[in-house]
XYZ file of C-alpha atoms in Angstrom:
125
model
C 116.529 63.025 88.704
C 114.862 59.740 88.017
C 116.790 56.515 87.825
C 115.750 55.976 84.197
C 117.876 58.938 83.073
C 121.138 57.550 84.479
C 121.994 55.213 81.551
C 121.551 57.899 78.849
C 123.469 60.425 80.960
C 126.305 57.933 81.486
C 126.445 57.062 77.779
C 126.268 60.748 76.822
C 129.325 61.432 78.975
C 131.175 58.457 77.437
C 130.178 59.667 73.962
C 131.316 63.231 74.615
C 134.675 62.158 76.052
C 135.250 59.669 73.219
C 134.319 62.206 70.564
C 136.616 64.847 72.036
C 139.372 62.242 72.347
C 139.076 61.423 68.632
C 139.542 65.060 67.712
C 142.218 66.002 70.278
C 144.449 62.954 69.750
C 144.218 63.316 65.980
C 143.481 59.597 65.640
C 141.045 60.077 62.762
C 142.104 59.088 59.260
C 142.816 62.042 56.939
C 139.740 61.481 54.767
C 137.308 61.058 57.676
C 134.608 63.725 57.784
C 130.921 64.265 58.518
C 130.103 66.112 55.294
C 130.082 63.173 52.870
C 129.183 59.509 52.793
C 132.761 58.656 51.848
C 134.023 60.604 54.888
C 131.655 58.724 57.216
C 132.683 55.392 55.672
C 136.325 56.265 56.301
C 135.466 57.208 59.894
C 133.781 53.832 60.452
C 136.828 51.991 59.157
C 138.589 53.227 62.290
C 137.820 51.205 65.502
C 137.677 54.412 67.555
C 135.214 55.926 65.087
C 133.051 52.798 65.243
C 133.037 52.972 69.064
C 131.934 56.615 69.061
C 129.218 55.839 66.501
C 128.024 52.848 68.524
C 127.755 54.896 71.732
C 125.901 57.572 69.746
C 123.308 54.954 68.746
C 123.037 53.691 72.340
C 122.273 57.185 73.636
C 119.601 57.677 70.972
C 118.022 54.276 71.614
C 117.952 54.754 75.392
C 116.418 58.222 75.240
C 113.822 57.324 72.626
C 112.986 54.079 74.434
C 112.547 56.016 77.673
C 110.279 58.507 75.921
C 108.149 55.675 74.520
C 107.792 53.975 77.915
C 107.030 57.248 79.725
C 104.409 58.215 77.161
C 102.742 54.802 77.284
C 102.878 54.324 81.050
C 102.214 57.829 82.335
C 100.602 59.925 79.627
C 98.332 57.228 78.193
C 97.802 54.942 81.206
C 97.473 51.855 78.998
C 96.722 48.386 80.394
C 99.509 45.888 80.934
C 98.519 43.563 78.075
C 98.457 46.444 75.578
C 101.888 47.487 76.778
C 103.214 43.991 75.983
C 101.438 43.712 72.622
C 102.123 47.234 71.293
C 104.870 48.996 73.259
C 107.382 46.154 73.738
C 107.691 45.398 70.002
C 108.241 49.121 69.384
C 111.008 49.104 72.009
C 112.731 46.122 70.363
C 112.463 47.864 66.993
C 113.866 51.063 68.545
C 116.857 49.118 69.860
C 117.511 47.419 66.530
C 116.526 50.173 64.070
C 116.054 53.376 66.125
C 113.961 55.671 63.941
C 111.721 52.836 62.709
C 110.858 51.907 66.298
C 109.997 55.490 67.185
C 107.918 55.927 64.015
C 106.061 52.671 64.727
C 105.193 53.859 68.224
C 104.212 57.294 66.925
C 101.809 55.774 64.390
C 100.369 53.259 66.855
C 99.993 55.876 69.582
C 97.873 57.995 67.255
C 95.778 55.119 65.910
C 95.157 52.287 68.378
C 96.423 53.431 71.792
C 94.124 55.341 74.151
C 94.337 59.149 73.927
C 96.552 61.153 76.223
C 95.248 61.252 79.805
C 95.587 65.053 80.075
C 93.717 65.724 76.830
C 90.772 63.596 78.051
C 90.589 65.580 81.323
C 90.723 68.902 79.501
C 87.833 67.943 77.200
C 85.617 67.025 80.187
C 86.153 70.386 81.919
């Protein structure tokens, strides 16, 4: 296991234990649920619900950020300056607004970043 997977694994464990704790201890408000916007709003009025939601976002951001870095560094073999100009802003956006950061990287990786290293080798053979 690579070192870069330890933070998402740790946060996934914290998330799982916190989520189970919310359900087992019956500390959720009566109207809290995942099937309506009102139910989610009620859940986020509870400090424990906010904590579980926050850890959920951390796990997503860490895993998506790791995927972006691995794709840029290993699969595309991009130069350092391009990493700073293109990939780092996508990572900041992923941290602040998860799906927008991933979508930005996805679009940029298919428009201005070099093609995948493996696909270039396959075309030559």
